[in-house]
PDB file of C-alpha atoms in Angstrom:
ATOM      1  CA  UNK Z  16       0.000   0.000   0.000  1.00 51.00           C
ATOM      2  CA  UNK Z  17       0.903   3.325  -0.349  1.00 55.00           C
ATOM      3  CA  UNK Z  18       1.468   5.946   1.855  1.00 58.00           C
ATOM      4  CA  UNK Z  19      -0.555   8.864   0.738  1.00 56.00           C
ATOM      5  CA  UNK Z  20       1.108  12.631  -0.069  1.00 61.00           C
ATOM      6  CA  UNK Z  21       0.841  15.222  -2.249  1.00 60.00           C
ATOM      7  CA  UNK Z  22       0.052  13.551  -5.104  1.00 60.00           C
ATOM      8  CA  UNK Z  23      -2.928  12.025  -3.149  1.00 67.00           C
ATOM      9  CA  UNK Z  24      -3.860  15.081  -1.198  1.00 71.00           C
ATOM     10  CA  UNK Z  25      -3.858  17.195  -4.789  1.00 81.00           C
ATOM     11  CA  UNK Z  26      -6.468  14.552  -6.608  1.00 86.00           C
ATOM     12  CA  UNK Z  27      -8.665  13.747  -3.453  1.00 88.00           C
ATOM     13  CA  UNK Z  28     -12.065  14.464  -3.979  1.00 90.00           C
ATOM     14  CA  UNK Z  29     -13.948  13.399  -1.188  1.00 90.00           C
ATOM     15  CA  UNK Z  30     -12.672  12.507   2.969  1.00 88.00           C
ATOM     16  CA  UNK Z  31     -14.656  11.866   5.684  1.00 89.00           C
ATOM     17  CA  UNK Z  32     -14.311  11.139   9.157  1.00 86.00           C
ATOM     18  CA  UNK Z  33     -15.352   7.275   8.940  1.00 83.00           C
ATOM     19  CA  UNK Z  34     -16.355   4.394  12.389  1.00 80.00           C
ATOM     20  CA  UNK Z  35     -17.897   5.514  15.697  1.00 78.00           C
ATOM     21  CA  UNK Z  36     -16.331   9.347  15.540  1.00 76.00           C
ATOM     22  CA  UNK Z  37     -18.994   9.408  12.535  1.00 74.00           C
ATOM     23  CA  UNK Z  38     -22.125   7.948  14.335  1.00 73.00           C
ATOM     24  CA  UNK Z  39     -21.590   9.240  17.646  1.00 76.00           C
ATOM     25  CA  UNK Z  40     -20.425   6.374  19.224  1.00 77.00           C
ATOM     26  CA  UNK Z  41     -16.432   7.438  19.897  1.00 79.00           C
ATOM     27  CA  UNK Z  42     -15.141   6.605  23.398  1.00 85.00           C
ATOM     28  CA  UNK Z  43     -12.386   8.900  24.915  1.00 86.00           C
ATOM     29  CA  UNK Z  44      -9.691   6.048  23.572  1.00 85.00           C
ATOM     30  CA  UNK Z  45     -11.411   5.847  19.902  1.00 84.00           C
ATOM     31  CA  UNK Z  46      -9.274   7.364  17.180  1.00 83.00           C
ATOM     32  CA  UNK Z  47     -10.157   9.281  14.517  1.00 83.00           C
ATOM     33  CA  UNK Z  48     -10.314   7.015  11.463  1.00 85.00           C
ATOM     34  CA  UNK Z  49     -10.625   9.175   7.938  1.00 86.00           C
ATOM     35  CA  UNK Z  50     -11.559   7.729   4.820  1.00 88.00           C
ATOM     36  CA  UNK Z  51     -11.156   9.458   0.958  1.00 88.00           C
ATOM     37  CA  UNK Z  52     -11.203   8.903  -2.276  1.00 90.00           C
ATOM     38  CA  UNK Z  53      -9.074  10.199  -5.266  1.00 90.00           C
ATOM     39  CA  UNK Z  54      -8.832  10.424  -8.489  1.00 91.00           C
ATOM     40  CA  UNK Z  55      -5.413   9.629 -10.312  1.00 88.00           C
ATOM     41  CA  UNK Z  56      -4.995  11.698 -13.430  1.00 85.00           C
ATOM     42  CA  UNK Z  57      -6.134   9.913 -16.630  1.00 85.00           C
ATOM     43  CA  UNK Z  58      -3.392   9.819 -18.372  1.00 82.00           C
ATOM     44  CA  UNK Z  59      -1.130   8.098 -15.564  1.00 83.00           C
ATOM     45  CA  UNK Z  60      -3.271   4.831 -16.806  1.00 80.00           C
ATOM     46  CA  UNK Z  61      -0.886   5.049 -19.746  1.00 78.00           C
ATOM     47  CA  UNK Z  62       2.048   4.440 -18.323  1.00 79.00           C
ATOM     48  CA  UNK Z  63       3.466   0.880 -17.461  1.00 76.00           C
ATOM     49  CA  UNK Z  64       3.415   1.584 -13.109  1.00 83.00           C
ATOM     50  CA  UNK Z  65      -0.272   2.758 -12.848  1.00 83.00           C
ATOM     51  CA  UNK Z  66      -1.361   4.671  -9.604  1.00 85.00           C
ATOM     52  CA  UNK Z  67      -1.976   3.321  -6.366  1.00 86.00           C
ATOM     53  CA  UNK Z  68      -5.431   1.809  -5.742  1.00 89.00           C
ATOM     54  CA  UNK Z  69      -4.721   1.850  -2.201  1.00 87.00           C
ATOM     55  CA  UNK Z  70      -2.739   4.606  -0.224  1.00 84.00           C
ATOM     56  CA  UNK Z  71      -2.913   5.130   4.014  1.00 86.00           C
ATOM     57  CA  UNK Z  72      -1.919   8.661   5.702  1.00 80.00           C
ATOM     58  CA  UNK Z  73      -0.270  11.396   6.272  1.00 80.00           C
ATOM     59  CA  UNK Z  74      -2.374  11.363   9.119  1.00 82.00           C
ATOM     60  CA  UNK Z  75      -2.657   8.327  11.425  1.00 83.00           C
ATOM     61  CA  UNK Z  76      -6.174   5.987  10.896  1.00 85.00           C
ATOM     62  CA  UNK Z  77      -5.733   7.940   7.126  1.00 84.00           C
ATOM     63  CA  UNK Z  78      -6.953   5.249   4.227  1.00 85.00           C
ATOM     64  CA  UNK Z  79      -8.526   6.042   1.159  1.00 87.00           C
ATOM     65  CA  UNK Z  80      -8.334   4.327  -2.539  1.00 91.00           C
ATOM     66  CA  UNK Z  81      -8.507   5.583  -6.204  1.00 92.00           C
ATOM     67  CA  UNK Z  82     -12.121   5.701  -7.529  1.00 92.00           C
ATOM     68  CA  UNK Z  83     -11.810   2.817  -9.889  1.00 91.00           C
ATOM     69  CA  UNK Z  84     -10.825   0.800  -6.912  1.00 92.00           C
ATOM     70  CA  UNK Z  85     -13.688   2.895  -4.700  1.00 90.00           C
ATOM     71  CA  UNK Z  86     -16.485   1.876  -7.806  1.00 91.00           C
ATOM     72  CA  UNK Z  87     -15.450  -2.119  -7.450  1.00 92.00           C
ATOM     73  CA  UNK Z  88     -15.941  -1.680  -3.898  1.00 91.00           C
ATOM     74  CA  UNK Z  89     -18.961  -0.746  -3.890  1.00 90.00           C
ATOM     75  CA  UNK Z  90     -20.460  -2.410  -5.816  1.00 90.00           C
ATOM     76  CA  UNK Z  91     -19.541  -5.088  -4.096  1.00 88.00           C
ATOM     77  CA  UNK Z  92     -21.157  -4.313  -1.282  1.00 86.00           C
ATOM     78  CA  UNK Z  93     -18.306  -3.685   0.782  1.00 85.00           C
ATOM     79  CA  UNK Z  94     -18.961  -1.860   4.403  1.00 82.00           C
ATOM     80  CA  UNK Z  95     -16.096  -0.297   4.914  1.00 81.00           C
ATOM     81  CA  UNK Z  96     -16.316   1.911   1.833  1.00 83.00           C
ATOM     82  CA  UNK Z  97     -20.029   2.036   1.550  1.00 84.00           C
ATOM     83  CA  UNK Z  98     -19.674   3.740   4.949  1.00 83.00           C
ATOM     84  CA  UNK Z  99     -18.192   6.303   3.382  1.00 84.00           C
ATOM     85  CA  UNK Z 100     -20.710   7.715   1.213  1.00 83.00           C
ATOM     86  CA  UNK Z 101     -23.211   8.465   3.872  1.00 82.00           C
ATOM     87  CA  UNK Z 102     -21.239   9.295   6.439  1.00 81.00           C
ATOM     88  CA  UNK Z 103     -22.008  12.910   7.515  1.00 74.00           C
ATOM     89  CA  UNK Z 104     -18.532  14.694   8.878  1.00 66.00           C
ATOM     90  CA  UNK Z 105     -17.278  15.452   5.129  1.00 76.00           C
ATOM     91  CA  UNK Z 106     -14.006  17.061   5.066  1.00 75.00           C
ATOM     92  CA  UNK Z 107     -13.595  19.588   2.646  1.00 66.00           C
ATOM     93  CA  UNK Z 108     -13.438  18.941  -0.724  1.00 75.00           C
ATOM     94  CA  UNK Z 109     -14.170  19.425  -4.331  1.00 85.00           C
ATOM     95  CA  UNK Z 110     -17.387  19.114  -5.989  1.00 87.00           C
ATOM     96  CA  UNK Z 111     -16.560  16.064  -7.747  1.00 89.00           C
ATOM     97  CA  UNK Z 112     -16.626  14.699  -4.144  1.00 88.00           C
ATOM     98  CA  UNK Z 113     -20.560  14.951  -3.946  1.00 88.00           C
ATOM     99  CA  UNK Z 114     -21.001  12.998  -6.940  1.00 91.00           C
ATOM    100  CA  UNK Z 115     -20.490   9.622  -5.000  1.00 88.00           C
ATOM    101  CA  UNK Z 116     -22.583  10.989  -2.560  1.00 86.00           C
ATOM    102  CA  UNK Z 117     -25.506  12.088  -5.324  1.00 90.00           C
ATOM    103  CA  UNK Z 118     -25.461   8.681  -6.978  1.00 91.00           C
ATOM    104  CA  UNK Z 119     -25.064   6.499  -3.563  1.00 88.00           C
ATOM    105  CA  UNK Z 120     -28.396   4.357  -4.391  1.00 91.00           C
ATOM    106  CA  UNK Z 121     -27.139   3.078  -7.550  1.00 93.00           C
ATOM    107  CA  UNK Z 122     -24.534   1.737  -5.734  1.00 90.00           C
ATOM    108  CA  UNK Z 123     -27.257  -0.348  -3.129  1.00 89.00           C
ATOM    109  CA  UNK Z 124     -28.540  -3.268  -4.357  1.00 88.00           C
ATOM    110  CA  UNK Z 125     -29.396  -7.237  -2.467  1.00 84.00           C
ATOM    111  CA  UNK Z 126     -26.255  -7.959  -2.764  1.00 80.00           C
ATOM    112  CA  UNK Z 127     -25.664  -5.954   0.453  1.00 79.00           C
ATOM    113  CA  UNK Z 128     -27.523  -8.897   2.177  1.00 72.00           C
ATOM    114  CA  UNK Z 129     -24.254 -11.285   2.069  1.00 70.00           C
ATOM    115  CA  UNK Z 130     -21.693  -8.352   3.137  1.00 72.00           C
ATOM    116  CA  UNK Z 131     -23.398  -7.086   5.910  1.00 68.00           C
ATOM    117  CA  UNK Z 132     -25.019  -9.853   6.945  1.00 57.00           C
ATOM    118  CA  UNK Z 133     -22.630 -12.607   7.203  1.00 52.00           C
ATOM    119  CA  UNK Z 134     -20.374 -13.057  10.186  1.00 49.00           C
ATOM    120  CA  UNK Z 135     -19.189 -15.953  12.776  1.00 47.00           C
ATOM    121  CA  UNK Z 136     -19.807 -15.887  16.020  1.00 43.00           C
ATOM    122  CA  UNK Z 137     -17.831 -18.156  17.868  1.00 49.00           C
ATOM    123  CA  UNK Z 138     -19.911 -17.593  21.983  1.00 54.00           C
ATOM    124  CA  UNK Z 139     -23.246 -18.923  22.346  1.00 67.00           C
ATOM    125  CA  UNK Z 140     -24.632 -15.892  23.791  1.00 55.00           C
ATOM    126  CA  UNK Z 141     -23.798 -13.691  20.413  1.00 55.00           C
ATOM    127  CA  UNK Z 142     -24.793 -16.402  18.327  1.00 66.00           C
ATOM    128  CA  UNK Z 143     -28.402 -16.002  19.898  1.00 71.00           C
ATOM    129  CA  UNK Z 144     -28.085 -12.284  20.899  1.00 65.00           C
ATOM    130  CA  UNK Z 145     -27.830 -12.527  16.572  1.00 66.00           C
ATOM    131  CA  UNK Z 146     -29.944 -14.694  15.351  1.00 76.00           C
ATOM    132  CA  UNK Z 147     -33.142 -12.743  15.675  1.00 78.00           C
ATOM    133  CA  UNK Z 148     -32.007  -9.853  13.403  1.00 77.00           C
ATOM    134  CA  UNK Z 149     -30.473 -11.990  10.862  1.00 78.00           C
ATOM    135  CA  UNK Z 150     -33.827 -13.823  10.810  1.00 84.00           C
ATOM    136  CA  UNK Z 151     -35.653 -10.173  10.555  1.00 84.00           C
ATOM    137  CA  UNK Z 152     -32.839  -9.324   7.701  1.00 83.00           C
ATOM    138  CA  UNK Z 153     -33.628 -12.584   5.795  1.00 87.00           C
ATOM    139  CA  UNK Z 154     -37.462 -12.327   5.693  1.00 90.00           C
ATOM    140  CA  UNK Z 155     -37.143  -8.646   4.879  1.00 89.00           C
ATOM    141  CA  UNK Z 156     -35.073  -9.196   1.873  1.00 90.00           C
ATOM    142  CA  UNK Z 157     -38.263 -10.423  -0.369  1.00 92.00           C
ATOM    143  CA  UNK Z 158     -39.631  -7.249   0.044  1.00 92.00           C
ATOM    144  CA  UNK Z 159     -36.803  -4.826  -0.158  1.00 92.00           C
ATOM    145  CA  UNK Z 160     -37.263  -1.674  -2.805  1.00 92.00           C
ATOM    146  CA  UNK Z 161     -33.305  -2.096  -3.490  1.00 91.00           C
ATOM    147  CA  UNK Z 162     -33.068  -3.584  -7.119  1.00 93.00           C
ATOM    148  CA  UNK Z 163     -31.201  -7.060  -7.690  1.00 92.00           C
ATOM    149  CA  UNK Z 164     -28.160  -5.811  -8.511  1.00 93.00           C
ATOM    150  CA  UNK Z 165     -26.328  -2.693  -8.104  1.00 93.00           C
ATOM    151  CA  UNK Z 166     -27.032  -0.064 -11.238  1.00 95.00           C
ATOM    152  CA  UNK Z 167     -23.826  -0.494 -12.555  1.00 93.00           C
ATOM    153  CA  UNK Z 168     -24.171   1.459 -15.893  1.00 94.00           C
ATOM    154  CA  UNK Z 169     -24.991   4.625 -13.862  1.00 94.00           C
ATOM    155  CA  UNK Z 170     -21.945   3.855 -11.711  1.00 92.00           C
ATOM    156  CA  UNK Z 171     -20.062   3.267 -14.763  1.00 91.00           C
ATOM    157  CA  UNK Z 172     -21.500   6.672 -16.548  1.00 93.00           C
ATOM    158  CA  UNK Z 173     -20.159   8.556 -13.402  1.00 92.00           C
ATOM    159  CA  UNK Z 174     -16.724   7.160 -13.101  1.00 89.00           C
ATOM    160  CA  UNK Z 175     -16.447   7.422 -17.003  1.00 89.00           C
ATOM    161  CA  UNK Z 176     -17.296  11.447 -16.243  1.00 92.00           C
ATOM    162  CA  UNK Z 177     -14.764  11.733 -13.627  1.00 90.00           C
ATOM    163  CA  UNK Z 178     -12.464  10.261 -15.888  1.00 88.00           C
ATOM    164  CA  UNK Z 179     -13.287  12.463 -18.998  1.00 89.00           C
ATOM    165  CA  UNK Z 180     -13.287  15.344 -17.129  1.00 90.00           C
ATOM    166  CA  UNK Z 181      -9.706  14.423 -15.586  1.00 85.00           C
ATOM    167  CA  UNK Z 182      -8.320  14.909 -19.227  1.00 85.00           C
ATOM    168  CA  UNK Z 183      -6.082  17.681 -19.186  1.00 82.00           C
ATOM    169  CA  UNK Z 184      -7.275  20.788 -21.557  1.00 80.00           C
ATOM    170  CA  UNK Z 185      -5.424  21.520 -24.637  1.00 75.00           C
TER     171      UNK Z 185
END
């Protein structure tokens, strides 16, 4: 991984104060865990060594990935960066940043269902403390409004934007 600079600072478009800082539940000995995304310049994709889909810092708990690594993610289903679009303490940043943010639905779909839901409780006590919202996620899922799948052409159309609009002007 990376450890994130100026290069990375320069192209970020979107950081946000990420875990239990973000939803109020912080303890005097939490940390401050900060999540971004960037957006390498297109044309670095042209060279042999492309950018770094991962990078961590300057500041400590400091992670954030490039936003074709942040669209693959997501669509995914993966928590840790789909905590990142909603999360409210946005640190500033440009307005491409909000465009994640605009088009977070598209990026919801059932799949969420095997991400979030999944885990392995090893104590007898979680595995029943868990069992009866698993069972309440599980018959909910039939009628969820979230499509099948993630709307990946509207994903697609966005990061294709950024992408575009990345191009450096003649």
């Amino acid at each position: 991984m990376e450890r994130g600079g100026p290069l990375v600072g320069k192209h970020t478009i979107l950081a946000v104060v990420a875990g239990s800082r973000a939803f109020g539940l912080a303890t005097p000995a939490s940390g401050t865990s900060r999540c971004g995304v960037y957006v390498a310049a297109t044309e670095w994709f042209r060279r042999l060594e492309k950018p770094p889909a991962h990078w961590e810092g300057p500041l400590p708990e400091q992670f954030g990935r490039e936003v074709e690594r942040c669209r693959a993610l997501a669509l995914d289903g993966n928590p840790d960066l789909l905590e990142v679009l909603p999360s409210p303490p946005v640190e500033p940043r440009t307005p491409r940043g909000a465009e994640p943010r605009e088009i977070r639905p598209a990026f919801l779909s059932r799949q969420v269902h095997r991400t979030f839901g999944r885990g392995e409780p090893t104590w007898d006590h979680v595995t029943a403390w868990t069992a009866e919202p698993a069972t309440r996620l599980d018959s909910a899922l039939p009628a969820s409004p979230l499509p099948e799948s993630p709307d990946q052409p509207r994903v697609e159309s966005w990061r294709t934007s950024v992408r575009h609009r990345n191009l450096p002007t003649p």
